[in-house]
Structure formats: C-alpha cells, structure tokens
Short mmCIF file of C-alpha atoms in Angstrom, two decimals:
data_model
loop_
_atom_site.label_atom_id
_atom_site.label_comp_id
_atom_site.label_asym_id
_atom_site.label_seq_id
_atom_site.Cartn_x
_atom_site.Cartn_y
_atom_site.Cartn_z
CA UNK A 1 -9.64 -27.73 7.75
CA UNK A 2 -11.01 -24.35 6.14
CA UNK A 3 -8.51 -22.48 4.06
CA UNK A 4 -9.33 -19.82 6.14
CA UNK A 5 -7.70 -21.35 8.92
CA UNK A 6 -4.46 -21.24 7.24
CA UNK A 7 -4.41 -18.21 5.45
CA UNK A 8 -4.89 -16.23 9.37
CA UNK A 9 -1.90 -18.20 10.78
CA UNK A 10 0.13 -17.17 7.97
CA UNK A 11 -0.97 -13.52 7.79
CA UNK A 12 -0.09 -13.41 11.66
CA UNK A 13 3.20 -14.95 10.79
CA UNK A 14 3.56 -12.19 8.22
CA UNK A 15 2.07 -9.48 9.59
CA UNK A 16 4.26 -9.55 12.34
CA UNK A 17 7.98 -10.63 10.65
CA UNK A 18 10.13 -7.60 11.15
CA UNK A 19 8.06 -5.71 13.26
CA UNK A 20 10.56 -5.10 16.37
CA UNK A 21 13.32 -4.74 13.41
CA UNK A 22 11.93 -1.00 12.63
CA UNK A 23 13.11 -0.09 15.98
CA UNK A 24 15.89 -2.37 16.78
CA UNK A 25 18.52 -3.64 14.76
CA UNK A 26 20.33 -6.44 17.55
CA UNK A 27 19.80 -9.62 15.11
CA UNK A 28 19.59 -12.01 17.85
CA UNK A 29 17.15 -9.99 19.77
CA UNK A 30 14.98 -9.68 16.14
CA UNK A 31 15.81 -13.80 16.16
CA UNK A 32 14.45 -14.26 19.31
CA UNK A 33 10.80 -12.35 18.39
CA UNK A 34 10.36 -14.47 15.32
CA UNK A 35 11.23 -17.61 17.31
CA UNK A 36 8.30 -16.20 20.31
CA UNK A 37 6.44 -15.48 17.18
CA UNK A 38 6.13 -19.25 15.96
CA UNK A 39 6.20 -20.31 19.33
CA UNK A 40 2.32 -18.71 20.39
CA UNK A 41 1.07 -19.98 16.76
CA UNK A 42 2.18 -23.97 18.36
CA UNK A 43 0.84 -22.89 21.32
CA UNK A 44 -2.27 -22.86 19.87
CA UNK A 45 -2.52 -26.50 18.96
CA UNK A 46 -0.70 -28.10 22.10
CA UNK A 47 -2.42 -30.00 24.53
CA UNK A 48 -1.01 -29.46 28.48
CA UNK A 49 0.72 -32.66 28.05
CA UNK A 50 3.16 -31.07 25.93
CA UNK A 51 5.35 -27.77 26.55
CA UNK A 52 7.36 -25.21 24.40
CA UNK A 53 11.21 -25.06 25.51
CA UNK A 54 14.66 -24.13 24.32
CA UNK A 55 17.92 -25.87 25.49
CA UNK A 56 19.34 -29.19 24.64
CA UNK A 57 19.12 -33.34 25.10
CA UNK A 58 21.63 -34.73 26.72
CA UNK A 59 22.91 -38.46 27.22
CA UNK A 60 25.17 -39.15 29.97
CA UNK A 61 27.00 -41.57 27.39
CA UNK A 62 26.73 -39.42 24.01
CA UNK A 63 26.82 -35.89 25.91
CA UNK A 64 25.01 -33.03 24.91
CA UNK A 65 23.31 -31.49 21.81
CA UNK A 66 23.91 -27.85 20.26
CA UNK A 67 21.07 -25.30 21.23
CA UNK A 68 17.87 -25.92 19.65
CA UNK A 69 15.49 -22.28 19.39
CA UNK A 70 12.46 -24.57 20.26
CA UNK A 71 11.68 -28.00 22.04
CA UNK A 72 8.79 -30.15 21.98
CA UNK A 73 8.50 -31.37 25.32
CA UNK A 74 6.63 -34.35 27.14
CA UNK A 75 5.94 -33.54 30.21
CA UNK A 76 4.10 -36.88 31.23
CA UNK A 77 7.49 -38.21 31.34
CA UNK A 78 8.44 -38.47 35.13
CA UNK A 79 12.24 -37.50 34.26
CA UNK A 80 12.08 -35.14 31.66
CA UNK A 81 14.28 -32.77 32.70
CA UNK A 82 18.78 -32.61 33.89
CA UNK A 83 17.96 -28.91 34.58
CA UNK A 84 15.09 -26.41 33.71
CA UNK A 85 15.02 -22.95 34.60
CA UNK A 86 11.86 -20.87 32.85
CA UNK A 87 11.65 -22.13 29.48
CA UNK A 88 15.35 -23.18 29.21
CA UNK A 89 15.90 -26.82 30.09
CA UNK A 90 18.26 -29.75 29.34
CA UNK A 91 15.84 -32.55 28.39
CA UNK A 92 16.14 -36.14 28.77
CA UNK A 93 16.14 -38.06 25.11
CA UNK A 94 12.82 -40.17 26.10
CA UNK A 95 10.80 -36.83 26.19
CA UNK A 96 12.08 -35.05 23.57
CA UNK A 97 9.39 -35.05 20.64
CA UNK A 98 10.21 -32.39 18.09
CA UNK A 99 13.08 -29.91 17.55
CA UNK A 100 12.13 -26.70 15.15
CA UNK A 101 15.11 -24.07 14.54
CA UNK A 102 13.94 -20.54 13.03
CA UNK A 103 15.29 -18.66 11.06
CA UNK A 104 14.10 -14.61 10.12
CA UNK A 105 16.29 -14.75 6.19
CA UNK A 106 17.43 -18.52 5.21
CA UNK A 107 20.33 -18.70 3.08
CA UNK A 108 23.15 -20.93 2.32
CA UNK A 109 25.36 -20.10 5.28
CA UNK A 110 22.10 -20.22 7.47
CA UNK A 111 20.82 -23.75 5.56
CA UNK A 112 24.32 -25.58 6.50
CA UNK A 113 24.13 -23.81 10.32
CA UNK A 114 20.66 -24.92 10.83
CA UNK A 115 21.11 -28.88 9.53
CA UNK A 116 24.68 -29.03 11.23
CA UNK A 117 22.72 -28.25 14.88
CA UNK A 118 19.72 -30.45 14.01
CA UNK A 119 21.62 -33.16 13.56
CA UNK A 120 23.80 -32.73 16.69
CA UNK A 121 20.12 -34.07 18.35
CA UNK A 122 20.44 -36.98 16.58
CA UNK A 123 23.79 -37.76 17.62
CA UNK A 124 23.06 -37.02 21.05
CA UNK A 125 19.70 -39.54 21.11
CA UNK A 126 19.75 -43.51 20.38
CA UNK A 127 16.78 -45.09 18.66
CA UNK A 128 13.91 -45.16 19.98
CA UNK A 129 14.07 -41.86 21.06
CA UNK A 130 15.43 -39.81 17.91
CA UNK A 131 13.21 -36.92 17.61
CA UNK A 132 11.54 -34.67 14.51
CA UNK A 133 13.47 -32.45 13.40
CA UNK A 134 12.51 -29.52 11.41
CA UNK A 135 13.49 -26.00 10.31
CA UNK A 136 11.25 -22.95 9.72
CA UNK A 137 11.47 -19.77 7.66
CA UNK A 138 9.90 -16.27 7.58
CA UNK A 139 11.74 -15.45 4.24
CA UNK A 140 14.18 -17.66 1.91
CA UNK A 141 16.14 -17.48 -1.09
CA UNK A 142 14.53 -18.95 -3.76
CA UNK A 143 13.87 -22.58 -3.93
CA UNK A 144 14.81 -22.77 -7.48
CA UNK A 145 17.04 -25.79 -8.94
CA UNK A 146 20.27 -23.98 -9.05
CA UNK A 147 19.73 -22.48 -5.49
CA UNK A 148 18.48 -25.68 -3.96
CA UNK A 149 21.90 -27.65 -5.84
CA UNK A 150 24.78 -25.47 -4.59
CA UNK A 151 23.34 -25.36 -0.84
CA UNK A 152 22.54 -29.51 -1.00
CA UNK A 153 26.43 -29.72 -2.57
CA UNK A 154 27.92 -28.01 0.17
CA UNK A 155 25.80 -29.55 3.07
CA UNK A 156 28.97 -31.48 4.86
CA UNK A 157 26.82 -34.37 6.85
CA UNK A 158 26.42 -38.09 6.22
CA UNK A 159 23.74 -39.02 3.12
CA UNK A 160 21.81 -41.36 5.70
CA UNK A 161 18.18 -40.86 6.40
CA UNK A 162 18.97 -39.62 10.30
CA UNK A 163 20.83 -36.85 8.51
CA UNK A 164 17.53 -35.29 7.12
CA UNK A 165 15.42 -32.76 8.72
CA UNK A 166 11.88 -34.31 8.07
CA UNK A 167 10.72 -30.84 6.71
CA UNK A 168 12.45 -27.40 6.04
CA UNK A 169 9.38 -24.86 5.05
CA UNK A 170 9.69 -21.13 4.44
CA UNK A 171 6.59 -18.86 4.38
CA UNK A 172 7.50 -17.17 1.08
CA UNK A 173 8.85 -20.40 -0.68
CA UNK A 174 7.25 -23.47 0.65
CA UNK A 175 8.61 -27.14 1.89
CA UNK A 176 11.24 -29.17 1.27
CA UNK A 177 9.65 -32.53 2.64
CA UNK A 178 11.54 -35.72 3.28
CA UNK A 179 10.06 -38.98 1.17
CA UNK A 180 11.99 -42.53 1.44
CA UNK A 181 10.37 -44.79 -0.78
CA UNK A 182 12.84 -47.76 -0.19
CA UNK A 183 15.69 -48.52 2.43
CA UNK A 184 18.36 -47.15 -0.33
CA UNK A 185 16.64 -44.13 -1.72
CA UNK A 186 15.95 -40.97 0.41
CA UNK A 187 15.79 -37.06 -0.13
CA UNK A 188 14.09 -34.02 -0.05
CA UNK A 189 11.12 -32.94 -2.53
CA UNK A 190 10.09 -29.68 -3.07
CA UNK A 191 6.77 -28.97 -2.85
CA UNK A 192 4.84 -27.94 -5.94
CA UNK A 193 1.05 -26.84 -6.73
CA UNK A 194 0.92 -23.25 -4.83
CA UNK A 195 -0.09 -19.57 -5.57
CA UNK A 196 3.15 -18.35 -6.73
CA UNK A 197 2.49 -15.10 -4.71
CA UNK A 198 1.97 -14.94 -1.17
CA UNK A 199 2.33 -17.27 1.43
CA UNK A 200 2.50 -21.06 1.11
CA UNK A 201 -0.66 -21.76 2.61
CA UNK A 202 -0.86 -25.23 1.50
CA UNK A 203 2.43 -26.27 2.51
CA UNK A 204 2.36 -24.37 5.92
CA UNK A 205 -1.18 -26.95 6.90
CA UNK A 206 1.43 -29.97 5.47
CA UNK A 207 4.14 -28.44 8.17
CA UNK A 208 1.72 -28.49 11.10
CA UNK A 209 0.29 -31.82 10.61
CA UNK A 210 3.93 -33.19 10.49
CA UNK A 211 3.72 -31.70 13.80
CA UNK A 212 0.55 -32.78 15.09
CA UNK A 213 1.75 -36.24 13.76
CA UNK A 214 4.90 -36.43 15.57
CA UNK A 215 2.64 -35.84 18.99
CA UNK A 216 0.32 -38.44 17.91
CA UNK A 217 3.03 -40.89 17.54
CA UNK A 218 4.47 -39.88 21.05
CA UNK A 219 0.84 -40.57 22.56
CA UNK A 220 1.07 -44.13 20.62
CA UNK A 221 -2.07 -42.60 19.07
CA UNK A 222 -2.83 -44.37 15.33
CA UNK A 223 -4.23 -41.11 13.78
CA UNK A 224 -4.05 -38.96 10.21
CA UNK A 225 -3.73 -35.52 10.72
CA UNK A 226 -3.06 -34.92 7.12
CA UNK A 227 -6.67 -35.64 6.53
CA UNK A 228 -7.22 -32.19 7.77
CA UNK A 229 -4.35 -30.67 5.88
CA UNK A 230 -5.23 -28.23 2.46
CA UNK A 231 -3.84 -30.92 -0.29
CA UNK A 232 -5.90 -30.25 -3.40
CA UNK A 233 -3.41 -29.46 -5.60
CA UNK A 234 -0.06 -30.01 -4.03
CA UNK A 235 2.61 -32.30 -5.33
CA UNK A 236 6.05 -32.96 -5.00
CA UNK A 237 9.07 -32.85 -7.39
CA UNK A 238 10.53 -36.37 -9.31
CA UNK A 239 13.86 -35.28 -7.94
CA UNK A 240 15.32 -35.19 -4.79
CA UNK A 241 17.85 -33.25 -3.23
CA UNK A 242 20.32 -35.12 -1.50
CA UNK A 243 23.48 -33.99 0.88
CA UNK A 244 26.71 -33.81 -0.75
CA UNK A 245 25.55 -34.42 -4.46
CA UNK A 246 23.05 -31.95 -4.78
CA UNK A 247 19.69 -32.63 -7.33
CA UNK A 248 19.39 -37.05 -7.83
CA UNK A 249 17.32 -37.76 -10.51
CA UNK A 250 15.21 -40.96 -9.33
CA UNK A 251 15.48 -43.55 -11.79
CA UNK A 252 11.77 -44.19 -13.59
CA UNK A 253 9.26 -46.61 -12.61
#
C-alpha cells in the first residue's frame, strides 16, 4: 500500500492529538477524544462483521477483566454479549478479537498501568480464545536503551509469552513488536529503519496489519496482510526486552 496511505492516517492522528486540550484540561475527557480519535481511523478498515466497543470479557469461572478503552468485537457470534448498552458491553471470551488501550503521553507509570490491564484479559480468557492485545501512543518517552531497561525492570508480571502485548507502538517513537523464535526465548524488539523525525509511518502500516491479521485469523482466513505493509527498510533490534530483567542479549547464531 502507497506511502501515501500512511503518511494521511498519521497526519490525522497528529493533526488532531491535543486539539480539545486547548480548551479543556479534564485528562480523562482529553483520554477519551484520543481513544474516539483511533477509534474512526479502525473504523475505516472494519468490515460489519466486526464492531468497536469498550468494557470487559468475562468468564463465569475466571470472572471479569479490568476496562479495556477499545474492543474488537465479533458480532457473528450468536452470544457475544453478558450486557451491552451503546458501545459499552461485557463480551463473551469466544468473540473477543483484539484489545487496544490508548494512551495521549506514555511513560513508565502509564507503561506498567497499561500491561497490568492487558493482561487482566488474558487471565480472564482460556485458550482458544485469548485475544490480541496491544497498546497505542500519541506521544512517548523515548525508546532509547536506558528508557526501555528501567520500565521492562519494573514491569511486575510473569516472563511468559501470554504476558506480552503483541505490539506497543507510539506515533512519535515507533513499535515495540513481540518475536518468539523458540518455545524458551520471547521478547520485545524495537523497531529500527525510520525517519528519525516525524511520525513512524512504517511502523504504524506494521501496527495495522497486526490488526487486520488478528481479524483474518478470527475469519479462519489464511491471508498476509503484511504484504501490503511499508517494510523497505525496517528492522528490528538483536535484543529483546523482557519483563523483570530488562534488555536480554540473545545469544548468537
């Protein structure tokens, strides 16, 4: 897919980041915006089957998940739904595709928030019905090594692969991407190859088609979104970043 493409739905995500903050300063009304924000970009790229929520899963036998700022929902699924009033519902695991928390400024404090309530989703769900999880960003601190070490250090969740949001991307930074080459070894890369100024164009089409994939899969659909993706020149980091420890250093091959 053009470039082009990209660069628009990142301007738009841009253009309009802090825009009701010049006239009010209520940060979970400000919240709220940027989550609308993302939510009419996914629109976008939906097909009916699928619908744009917030609420939680629940399990009658594991209970119920924290609040999650936006749910992927099947709605082919004849019980999808405990409760649903407007666009806040209590979903039913087996229809539960994606999870995406937003956040306006990521930080440390906001990093361990975010990770601690998607992983309350996976505690609340049973295999096969874990769902993607992911986190988005309008603006981070920087993804440098020191950064990225003392928030992965302080991150208080199991190191298992469940643990792991699949992706974590921020518009001014880029992604943290989850790669698991064998059953033992798991983290997060950071994503490397991008204009150093503006927005991360490249890794914003990588976040998308992570989406796109995770709908495929639902549909039992054997496609490759990433084929459409803007990869020339993108790569990811040796290292990864793992919970507890901080930066692993994977041993050579």
């Amino acid at each position: 897919m053009d470039e082009r493409f990209y660069l628009g739905l990142a301007n738009e995500l841009a253009a309009k980041l802090g825009r009701v903050s010049s006239f009010v300063s209520h940060g979970p009304s400000v919240g709220t915006y940027h989550e609308e924000v993302l939510r009419s970009i996914l629109r976008h790229m939906l097909p009916d089957r699928f619908t744009l929520r917030t609420g939680f899963v629940f399990h009658p036998d594991r209970g119920a998940s924290q609040q999650g700022d936006i749910l992927i929902v099947d709605e082919y699924y004849p019980g999808a739904y405990f409760f649903r009033e407007g666009n806040f519902a209590v979903v039913a695991e087996e229809a539960l595709v994606c999870v995406i928390e937003v956040k306006t400024n990521l930080n440390g404090r906001e990093f361990r928030k975010s990770l601690q309530g998607l992983y309350s989703f996976q505690k609340a769900t049973a295999n096969p019905h874990h769902p993607l999880t992911l986190l988005f960003a309008y603006k981070s601190s920087s993804f440098t090594p020191a950064v990225l070490e003392s928030w992965y250090k302080s991150v208080e969740l199991p190191d298992q692969l469940l643990s792991y949001p699949f992706a974590i991307y921020a518009l001014n930074r880029g992604l943290l991407y989850l790669r698991h080459p064998s059953d033992t070894e798991w983290g997060h890369c950071v994503s490397l190859g991008e204009d150093p100024g503006g927005p991360k164009l490249k890794a914003l089409s990588v976040f998308l088609s992570i989406i796109r994939k995770a709908l495929l899969s639902h549909g039992q659909v054997d496609s490759n979104p990433f084929a459409q993706a803007q990869l020339d020149g993108l790569s990811w980091s040796h290292q990864f970043l793992k919970f507890g420890s901080g930066i692993y250093d994977r041993p050579a091959t």
